[in-house]
Coordinates of C-alpha atoms and ligand atoms in Angstrom, one line a residue:
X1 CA -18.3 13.6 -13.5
X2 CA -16.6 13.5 -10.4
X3 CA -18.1 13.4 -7.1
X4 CA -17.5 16.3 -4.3
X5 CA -17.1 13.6 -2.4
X6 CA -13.9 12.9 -3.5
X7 CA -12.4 16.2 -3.0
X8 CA -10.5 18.7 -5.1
X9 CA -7.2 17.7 -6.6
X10 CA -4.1 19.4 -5.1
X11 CA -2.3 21.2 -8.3
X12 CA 0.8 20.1 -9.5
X13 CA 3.3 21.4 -7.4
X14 CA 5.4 24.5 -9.4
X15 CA 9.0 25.6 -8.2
X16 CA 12.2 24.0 -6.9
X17 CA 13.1 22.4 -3.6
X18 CA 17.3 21.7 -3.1
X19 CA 18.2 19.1 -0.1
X20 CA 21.4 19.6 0.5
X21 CA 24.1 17.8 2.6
X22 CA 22.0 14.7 2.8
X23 CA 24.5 12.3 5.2
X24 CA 23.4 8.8 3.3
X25 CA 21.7 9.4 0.2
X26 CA 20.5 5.8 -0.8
X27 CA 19.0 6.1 -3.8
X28 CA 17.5 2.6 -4.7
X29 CA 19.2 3.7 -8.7
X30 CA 21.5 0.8 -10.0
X31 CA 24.0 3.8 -11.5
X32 CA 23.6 5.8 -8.9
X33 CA 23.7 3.4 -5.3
X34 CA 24.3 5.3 -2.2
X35 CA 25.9 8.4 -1.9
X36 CA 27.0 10.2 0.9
X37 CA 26.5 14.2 1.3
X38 CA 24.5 14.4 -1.7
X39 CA 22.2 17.0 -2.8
X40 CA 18.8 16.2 -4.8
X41 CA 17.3 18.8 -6.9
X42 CA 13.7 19.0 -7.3
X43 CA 12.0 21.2 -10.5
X44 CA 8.0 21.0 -9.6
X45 CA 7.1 17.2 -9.6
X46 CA 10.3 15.5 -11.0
X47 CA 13.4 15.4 -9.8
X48 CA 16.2 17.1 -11.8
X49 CA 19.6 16.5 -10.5
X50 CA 21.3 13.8 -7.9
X51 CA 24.8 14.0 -7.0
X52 CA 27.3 14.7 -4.1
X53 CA 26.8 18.2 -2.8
X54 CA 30.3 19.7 -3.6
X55 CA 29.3 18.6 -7.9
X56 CA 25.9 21.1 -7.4
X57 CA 26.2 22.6 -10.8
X58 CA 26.3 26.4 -10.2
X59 CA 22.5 27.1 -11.6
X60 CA 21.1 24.3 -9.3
X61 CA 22.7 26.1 -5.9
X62 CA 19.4 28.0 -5.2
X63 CA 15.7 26.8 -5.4
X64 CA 12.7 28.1 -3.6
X65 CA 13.0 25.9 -0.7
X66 CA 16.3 24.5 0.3
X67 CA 16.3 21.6 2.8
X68 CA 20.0 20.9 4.7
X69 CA 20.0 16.5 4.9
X70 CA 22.4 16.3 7.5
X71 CA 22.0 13.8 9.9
X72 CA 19.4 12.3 7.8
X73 CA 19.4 8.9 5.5
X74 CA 16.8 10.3 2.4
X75 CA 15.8 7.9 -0.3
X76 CA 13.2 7.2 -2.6
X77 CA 9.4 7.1 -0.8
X78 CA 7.9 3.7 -0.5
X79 CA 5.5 1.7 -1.8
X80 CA 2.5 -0.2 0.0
X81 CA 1.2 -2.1 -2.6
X82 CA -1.5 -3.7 -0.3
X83 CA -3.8 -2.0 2.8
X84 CA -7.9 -2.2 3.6
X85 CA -8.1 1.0 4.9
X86 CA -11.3 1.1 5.8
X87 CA -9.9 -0.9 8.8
X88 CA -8.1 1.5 11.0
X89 CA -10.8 1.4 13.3
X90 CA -11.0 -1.2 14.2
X91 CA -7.9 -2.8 15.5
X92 CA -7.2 -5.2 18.1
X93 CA -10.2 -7.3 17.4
X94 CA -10.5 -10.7 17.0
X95 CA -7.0 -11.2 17.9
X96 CA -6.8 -15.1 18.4
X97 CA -8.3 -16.3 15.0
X98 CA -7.3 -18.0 12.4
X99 CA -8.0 -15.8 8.5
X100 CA -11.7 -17.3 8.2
X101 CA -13.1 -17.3 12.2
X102 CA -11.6 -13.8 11.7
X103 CA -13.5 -12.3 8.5
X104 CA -16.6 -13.8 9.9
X105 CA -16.2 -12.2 13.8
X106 CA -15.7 -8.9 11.9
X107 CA -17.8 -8.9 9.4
X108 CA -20.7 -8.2 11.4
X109 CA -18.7 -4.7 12.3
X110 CA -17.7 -3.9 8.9
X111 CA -20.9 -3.7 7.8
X112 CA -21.9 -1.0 10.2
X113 CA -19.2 1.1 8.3
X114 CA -20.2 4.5 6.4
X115 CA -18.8 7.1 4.3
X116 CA -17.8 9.3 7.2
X117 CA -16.1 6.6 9.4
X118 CA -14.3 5.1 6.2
X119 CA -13.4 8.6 5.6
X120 CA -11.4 9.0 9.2
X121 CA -10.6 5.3 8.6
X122 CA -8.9 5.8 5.8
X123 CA -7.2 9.2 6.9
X124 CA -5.8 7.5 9.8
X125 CA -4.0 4.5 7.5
X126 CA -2.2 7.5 5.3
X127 CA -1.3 9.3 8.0
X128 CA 0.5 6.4 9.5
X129 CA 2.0 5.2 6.2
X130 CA 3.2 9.2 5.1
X131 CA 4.8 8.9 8.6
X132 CA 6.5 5.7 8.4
X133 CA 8.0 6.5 5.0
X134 CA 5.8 5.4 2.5
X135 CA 4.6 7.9 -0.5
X136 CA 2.5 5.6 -2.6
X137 CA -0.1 3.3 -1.2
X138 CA -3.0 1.0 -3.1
X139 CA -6.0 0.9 -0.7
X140 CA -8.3 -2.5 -1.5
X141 CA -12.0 -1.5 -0.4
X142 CA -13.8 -4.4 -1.0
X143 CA -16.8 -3.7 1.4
X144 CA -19.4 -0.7 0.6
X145 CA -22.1 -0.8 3.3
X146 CA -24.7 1.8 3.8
X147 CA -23.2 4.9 2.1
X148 CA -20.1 3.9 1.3
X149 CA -18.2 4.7 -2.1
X150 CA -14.6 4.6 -3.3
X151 CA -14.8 8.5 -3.5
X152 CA -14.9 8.9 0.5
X153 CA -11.3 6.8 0.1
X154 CA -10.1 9.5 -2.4
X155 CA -11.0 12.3 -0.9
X156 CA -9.3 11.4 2.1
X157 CA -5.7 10.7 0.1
X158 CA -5.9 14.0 -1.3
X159 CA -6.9 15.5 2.4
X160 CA -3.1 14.0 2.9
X161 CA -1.3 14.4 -0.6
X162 CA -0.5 10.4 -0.6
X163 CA -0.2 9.4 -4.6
X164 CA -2.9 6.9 -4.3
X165 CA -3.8 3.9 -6.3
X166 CA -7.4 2.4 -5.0
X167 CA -8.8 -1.1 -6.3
X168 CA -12.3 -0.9 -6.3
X169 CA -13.2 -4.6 -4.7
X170 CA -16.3 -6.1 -4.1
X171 CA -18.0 -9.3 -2.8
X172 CA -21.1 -11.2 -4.4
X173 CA -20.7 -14.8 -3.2
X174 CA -22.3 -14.7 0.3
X175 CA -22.4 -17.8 2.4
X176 CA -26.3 -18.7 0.7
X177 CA -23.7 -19.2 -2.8
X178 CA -21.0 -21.0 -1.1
X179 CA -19.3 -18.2 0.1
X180 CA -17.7 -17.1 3.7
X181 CA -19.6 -13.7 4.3
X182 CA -22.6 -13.2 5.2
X183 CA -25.5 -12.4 2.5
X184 CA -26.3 -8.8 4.2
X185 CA -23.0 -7.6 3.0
X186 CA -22.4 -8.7 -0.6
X187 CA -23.5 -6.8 -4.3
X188 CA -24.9 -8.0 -7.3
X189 CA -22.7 -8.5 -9.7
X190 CA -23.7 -6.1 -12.3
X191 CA -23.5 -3.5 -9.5
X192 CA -20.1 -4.1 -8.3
X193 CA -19.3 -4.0 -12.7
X194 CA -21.3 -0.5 -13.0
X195 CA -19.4 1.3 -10.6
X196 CA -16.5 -0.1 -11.3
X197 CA -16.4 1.0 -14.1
X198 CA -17.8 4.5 -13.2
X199 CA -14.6 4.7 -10.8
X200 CA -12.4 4.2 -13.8
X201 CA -13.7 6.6 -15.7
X202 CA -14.3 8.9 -13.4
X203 CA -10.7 8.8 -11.9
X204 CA -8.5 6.8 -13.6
X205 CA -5.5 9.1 -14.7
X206 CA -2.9 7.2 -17.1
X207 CA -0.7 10.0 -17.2
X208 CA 3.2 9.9 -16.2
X209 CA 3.4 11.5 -13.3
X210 CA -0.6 10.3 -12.4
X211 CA -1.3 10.7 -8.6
X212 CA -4.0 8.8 -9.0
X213 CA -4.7 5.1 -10.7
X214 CA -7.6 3.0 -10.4
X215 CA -7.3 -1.1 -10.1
X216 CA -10.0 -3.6 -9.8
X217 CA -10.4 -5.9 -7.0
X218 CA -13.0 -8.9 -6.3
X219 CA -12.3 -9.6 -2.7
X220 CA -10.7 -13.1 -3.2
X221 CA -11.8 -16.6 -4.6
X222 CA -13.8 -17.2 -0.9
X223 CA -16.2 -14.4 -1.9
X224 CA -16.9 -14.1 -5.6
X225 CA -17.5 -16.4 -8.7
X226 CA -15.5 -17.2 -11.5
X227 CA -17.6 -14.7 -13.1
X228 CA -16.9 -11.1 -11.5
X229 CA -13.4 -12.2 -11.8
X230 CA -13.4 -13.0 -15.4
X231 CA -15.9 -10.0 -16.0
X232 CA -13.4 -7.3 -14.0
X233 CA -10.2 -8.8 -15.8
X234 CA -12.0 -7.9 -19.2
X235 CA -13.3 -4.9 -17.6
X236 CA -9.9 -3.3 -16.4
X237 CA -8.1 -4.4 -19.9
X238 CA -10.3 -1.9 -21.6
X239 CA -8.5 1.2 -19.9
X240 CA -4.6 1.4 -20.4
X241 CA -3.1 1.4 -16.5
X242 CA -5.8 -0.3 -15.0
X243 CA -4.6 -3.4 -13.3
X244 CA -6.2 -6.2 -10.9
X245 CA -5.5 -7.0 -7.8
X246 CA -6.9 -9.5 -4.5
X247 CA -5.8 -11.6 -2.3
X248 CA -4.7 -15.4 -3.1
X249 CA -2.7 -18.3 -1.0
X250 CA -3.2 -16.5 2.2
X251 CA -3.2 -19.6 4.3
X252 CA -4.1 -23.5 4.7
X253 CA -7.5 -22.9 4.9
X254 CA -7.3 -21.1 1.6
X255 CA -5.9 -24.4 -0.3
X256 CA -8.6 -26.3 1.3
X257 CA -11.0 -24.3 0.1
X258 CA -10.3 -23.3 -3.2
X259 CA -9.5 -27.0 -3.6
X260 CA -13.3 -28.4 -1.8
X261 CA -14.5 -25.5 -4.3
X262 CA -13.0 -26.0 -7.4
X263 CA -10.7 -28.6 -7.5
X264 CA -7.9 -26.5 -8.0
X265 CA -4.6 -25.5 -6.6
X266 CA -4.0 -21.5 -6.6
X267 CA -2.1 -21.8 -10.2
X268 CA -4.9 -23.2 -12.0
X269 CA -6.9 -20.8 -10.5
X270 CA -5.6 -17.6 -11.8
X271 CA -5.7 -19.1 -14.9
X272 CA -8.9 -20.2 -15.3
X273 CA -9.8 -16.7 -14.6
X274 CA -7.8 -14.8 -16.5
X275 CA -6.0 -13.5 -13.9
X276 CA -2.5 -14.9 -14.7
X277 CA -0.5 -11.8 -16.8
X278 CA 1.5 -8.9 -15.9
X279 CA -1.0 -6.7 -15.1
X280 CA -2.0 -8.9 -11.8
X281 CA -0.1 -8.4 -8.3
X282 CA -1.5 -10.9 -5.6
X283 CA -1.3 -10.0 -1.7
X284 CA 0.1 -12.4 0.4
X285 CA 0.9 -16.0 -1.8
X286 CA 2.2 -17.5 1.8
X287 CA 1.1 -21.0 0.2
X288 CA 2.5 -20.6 -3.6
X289 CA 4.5 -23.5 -4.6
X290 CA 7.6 -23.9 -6.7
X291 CA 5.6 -24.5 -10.2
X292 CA 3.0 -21.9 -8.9
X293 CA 6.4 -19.3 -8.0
X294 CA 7.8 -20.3 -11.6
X295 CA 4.2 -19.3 -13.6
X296 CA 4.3 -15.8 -11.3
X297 CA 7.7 -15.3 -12.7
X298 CA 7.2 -16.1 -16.3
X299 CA 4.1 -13.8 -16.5
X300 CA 5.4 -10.5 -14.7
X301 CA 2.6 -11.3 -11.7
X302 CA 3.6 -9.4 -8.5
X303 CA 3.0 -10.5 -5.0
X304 CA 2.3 -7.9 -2.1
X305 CA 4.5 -9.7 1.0
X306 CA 2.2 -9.0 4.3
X307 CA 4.4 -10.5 6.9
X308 CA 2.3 -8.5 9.8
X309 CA -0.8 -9.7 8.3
X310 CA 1.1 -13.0 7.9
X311 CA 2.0 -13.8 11.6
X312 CA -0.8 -11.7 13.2
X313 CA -3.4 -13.7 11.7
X314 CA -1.1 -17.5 12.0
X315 CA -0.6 -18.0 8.5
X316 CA 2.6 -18.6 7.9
X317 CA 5.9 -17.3 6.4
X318 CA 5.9 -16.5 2.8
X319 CA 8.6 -18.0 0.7
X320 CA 10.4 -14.3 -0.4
X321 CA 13.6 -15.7 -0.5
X322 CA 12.6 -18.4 -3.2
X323 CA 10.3 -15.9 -4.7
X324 CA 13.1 -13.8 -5.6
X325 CA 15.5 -16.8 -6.7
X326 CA 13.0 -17.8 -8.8
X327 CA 12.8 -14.1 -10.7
X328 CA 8.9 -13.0 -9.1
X329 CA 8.4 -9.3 -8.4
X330 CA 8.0 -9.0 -4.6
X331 CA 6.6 -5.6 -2.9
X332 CA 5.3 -4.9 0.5
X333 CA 1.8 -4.6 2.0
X334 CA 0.8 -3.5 5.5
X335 CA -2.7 -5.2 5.0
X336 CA -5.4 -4.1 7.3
X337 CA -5.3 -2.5 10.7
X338 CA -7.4 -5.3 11.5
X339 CA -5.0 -7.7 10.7
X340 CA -1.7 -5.8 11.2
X341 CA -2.8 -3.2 13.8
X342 CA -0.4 -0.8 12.3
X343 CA 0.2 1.2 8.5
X344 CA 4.0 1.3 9.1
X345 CA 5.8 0.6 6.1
X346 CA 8.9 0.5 7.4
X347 CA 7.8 -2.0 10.2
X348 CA 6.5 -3.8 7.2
X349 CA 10.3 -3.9 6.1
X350 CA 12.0 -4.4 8.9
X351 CA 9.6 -8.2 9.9
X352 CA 10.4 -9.1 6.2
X353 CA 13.4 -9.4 6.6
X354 CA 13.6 -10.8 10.3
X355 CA 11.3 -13.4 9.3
X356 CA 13.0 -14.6 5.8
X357 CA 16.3 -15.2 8.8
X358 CA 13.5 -16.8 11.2
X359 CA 14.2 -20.4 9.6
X360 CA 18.2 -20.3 9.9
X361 CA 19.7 -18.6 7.4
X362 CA 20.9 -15.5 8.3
X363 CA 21.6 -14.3 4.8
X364 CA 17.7 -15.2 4.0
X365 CA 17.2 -11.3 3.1
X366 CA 19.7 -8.3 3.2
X367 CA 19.0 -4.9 4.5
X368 CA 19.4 -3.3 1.0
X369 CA 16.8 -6.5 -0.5
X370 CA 14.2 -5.3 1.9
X371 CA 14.4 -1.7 1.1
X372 CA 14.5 -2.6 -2.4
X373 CA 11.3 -4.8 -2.1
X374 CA 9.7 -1.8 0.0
X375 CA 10.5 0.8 -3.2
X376 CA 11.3 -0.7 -6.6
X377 CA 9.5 -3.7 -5.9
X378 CA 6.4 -2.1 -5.1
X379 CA 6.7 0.7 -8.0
X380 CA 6.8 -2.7 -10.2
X381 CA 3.7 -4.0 -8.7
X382 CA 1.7 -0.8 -9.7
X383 CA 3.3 -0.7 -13.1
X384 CA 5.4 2.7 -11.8
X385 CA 8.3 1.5 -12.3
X386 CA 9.5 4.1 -14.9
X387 CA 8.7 7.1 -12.7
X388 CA 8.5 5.6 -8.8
X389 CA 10.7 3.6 -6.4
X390 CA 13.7 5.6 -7.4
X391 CA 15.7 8.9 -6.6
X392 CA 17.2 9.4 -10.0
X393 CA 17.0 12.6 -12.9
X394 CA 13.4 12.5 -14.6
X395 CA 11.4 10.0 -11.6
X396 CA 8.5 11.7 -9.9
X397 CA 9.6 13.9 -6.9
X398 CA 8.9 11.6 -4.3
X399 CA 11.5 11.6 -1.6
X400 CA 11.8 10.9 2.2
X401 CA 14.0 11.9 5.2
X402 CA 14.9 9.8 8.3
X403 CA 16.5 12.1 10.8
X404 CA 19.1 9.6 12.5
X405 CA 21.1 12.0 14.4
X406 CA 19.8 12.9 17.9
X407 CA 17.6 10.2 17.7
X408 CA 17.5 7.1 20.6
X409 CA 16.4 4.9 18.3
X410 CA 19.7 5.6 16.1
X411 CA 22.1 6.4 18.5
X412 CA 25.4 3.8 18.1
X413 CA 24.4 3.1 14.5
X414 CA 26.6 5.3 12.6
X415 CA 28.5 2.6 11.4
X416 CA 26.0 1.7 8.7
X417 CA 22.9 4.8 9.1
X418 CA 21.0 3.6 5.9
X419 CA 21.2 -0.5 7.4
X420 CA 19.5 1.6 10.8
X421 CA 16.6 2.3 9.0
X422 CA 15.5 -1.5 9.5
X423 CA 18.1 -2.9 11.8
X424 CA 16.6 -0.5 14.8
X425 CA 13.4 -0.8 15.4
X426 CA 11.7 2.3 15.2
X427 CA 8.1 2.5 14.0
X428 CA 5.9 5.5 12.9
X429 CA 6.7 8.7 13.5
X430 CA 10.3 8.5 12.4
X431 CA 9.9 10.3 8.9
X432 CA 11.4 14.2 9.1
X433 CA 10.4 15.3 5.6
X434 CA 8.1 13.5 2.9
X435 CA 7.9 15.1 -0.3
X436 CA 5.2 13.6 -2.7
X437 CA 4.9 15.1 -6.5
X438 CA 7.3 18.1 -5.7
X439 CA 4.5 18.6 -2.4
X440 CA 6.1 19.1 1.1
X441 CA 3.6 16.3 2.9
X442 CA 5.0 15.8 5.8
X443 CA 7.4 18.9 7.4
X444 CA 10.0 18.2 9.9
X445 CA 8.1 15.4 11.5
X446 CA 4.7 17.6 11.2
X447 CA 1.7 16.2 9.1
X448 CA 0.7 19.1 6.1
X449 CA -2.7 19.8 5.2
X450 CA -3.0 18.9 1.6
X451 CA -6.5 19.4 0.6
X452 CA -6.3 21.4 -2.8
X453 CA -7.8 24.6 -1.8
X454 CA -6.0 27.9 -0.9
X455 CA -2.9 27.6 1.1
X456 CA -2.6 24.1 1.1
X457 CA 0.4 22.6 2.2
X458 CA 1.4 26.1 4.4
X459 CA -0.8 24.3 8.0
X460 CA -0.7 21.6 9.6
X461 CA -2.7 18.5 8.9
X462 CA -5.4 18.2 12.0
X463 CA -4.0 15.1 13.6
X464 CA -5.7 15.2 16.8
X465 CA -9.1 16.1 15.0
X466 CA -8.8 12.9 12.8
X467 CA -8.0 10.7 15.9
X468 CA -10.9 11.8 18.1
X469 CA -13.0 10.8 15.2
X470 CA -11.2 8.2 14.7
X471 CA -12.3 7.0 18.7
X472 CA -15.6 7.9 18.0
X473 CA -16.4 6.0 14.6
X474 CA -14.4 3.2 16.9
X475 CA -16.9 3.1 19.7
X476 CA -20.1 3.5 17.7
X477 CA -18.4 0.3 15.7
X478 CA -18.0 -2.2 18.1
X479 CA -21.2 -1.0 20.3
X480 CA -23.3 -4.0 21.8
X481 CA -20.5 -6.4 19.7
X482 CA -19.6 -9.8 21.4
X483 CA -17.0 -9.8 23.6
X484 CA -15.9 -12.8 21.9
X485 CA -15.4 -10.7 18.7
X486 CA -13.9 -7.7 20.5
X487 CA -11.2 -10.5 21.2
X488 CA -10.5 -9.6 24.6
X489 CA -9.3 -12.4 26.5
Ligands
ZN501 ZN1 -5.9 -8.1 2.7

């Protein structure tokens, strides 16, 4: 039975929607690569027909809605295949720490969290990621204080229309079992199975076109037993489409203490619980090694590259480049707010690729291997890559816009527009139209209400509303905190 909490479904979208004259076209298709004044032809949630304008079959010249591309670079939406949502309010904290000094300093803040503040919270990371490109996003919510349920997260993707794929997490290894949290804030573990569970079956859709897909999550090796994570790897292979994801190899403290722990290196870890096959995408893996890289590829296992997260928090570069040699699926994450400060997937793009250069080699990742990473390679990590990551006849009708023309951050890059995207260095707020399931989500730089009621999608989305709650739910946060964990300096 689902919960009101969650909100009401937004119907599948009915009609057609023509963009027309789209300047750079890059469609992330191997038949079809970039195109230049193309035309993509939407029929309710799928796209139809892609092509170059001027071969617009006669039938296909009129839709409902038509949309002129010019001046704009569309292609497929993104995919953030790893955030906390729950974090967006509280960023700039704890900002000289290394991954451990900064879970404990915020832990403490977390915990005052409740369904109404991870509600805003998690409003305020789609409404960043729809406006920086991105029309898919997994949300790992591994921390369910007070009131707190995985339904508040829901209800605020539909608020938005983001296609949404939560994990539900969980911790139950607090520091009294070895752990790195604190007691107050961990489950039991039959708890954290139960409603689990309840989540799946309450939510889970396996359909095609699903805008909504459940995964399952323990927070990571520091904060669970062998246990939950054998018990949610068994638990998640009992539903078709529900995979498992958490965090692994984040940094050297990581190897130290899976290592003092367990004995083992990261490798030996998966597979002792079960968590080594195709169904399993990992964020970060910064400390994977060669034979761990090879095992990733030979299974199918993903990795969710964080390179915010990554540098933010002093952990290192991630090994992308030999990731890829080596055959493993790579996708992007934007982590955190309180980790990344920021939801912007195309930032997330952009530092993937400067970074993967940092070392001296300036071919270390390629404009088109980023944007790939940020589309296909995420769709792959969700196990969408049949109907997501591309803009090609019978994929789901999930499409995006950059205006380039008239824009400073643009201007002198007309030479290559679709290499702009990630070469300039804009941020948020860049995205002109967002289409999601055949849904206009975002309109001409303008946030759509997307709630499922009457009229939805025809006003805007209450931006300024969320972000004075957003300052609110901030303040009553971090009240009477330490400086110290503020991290002012
Ligand atoms: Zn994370």
């Amino acid at each position: 039975m689902a919960s009101p909490r969650a909100g009401v479904p937004r119907p599948a979208a009915k009609g057609t929607i023509l963009i027309r004259d789209i300047s750079h076209l890059a469609t992330q298709n191997d038949a079809l690569g970039e195109i230049a004044d193309a035309a993509v032809f939407i029929r309710d949630n799928v796209i139809e027909w892609v092509g170059k304008t001027a071969d617009l079959p006669a039938d296909l010249a009129a839709a409902d809605r038509v949309i002129s591309g010019k001046g704009h670079v569309f292609m497929p939406g993104m995919v953030n295949t790893h955030a906390h949502m729950f974090q967006s309010l509280n960023r700039c904290m704890a900002q000289d720490q290394l991954l451990h000094g900064w879970l404990k300093s915020l832990y403490p803040v977390w915990s005052r969290l409740t369904a109404d503040s991870v509600f805003t919270s998690t409003q305020v990371a789609i409404a960043e990621l729809l406006l920086s490109g991105c029309t898919t996003s997994s949300d790992h919510l591994y921390m369910f204080p007070n009131d707190v349920t995985l339904d508040d997260t829901i209800r605020a993707a539909r608020s938005l229309g983001l296609r949404f794929h939560p994990v539900r997490g969980g911790m139950s290894a607090g520091v009294s079992k070895g752990g790195i949290a604190p007691d107050a804030v961990v489950e039991e573990e039959p708890a954290i199975l139960a409603d689990m569970e309840r989540c799946i079956t309450t939510y889970h859709d396996n359909s095609k076109f699903s805008m909504l897909r459940m995964s399952l999550g323990p927070s990571s090796q520091k904060t669970v037993t062998h246990d939950l994570m054998i018990s949610s790897a068994r638990l998640a292979r009992k539903y078709p489409g529900v995979r498992l994801h958490t965090h692994l190899a984040e940094n050297e403290e990581d190897i130290v203490y899976t290592h003092k722990m367990y004995g083992y290196r990261f490798g030996e870890y998966i597979q002792a619980v079960e968590w080594d096959k195709c169904d399993c995408w990992f964020a970060h893996c910064v400390k994977l090694n060669e034979s761990e890289r090879s095992l990733f590829a030979q299974r199918g296992i993903g990795v969710a590259h964080c390179p915010s997260s990554n540098t933010r928090l002093a952990s290192g570069i991630a090994p992308v480049r030999a990731m890829l040699d080596q055959g493993v699926n790579v996708g992007l994450g934007v982590d955190g707010a309180c980790s990344s400060d920021a939801a912007s997937i195309l930032a997330e793009a952009r530092l993937a690729l400067l970074l993967q250069r940092a070392g001296g080699d300036p071919r270390g990742l390629g404009v088109r291997e980023a944007l790939r990473m940020a589309t296909r390679g995420g769709a792959a990590n969700l196990g969408r890559a049949e109907v997501l990551g591309q803009v090609a006849p019978g994929f789901a009708a999930d499409v995006v816009g950059f205006q380039y023309e008239g824009k400073v951050a643009y201007a002198g890059a007309g030479v290559d527009p679709v290499a702009s995207l990630l070469l300039c260095a804009p941020t948020s707020g860049v995205v002109n139209w967002s289409i999601i399931d055949g849904h206009v989500v975002v309109r001409e730089g303008v946030l759509m209400a997307a709630d499922g009621g009457e009229g939805a999608g025809e006003q805007e989305f209450d931006v300024a509303g969320m972000c004075a709650a957003a300052d609110r739910f901030c303040k009553e946060l971090t009240a009477g905190v330490a400086e110290s964990a503020l991290g002012k300096q």
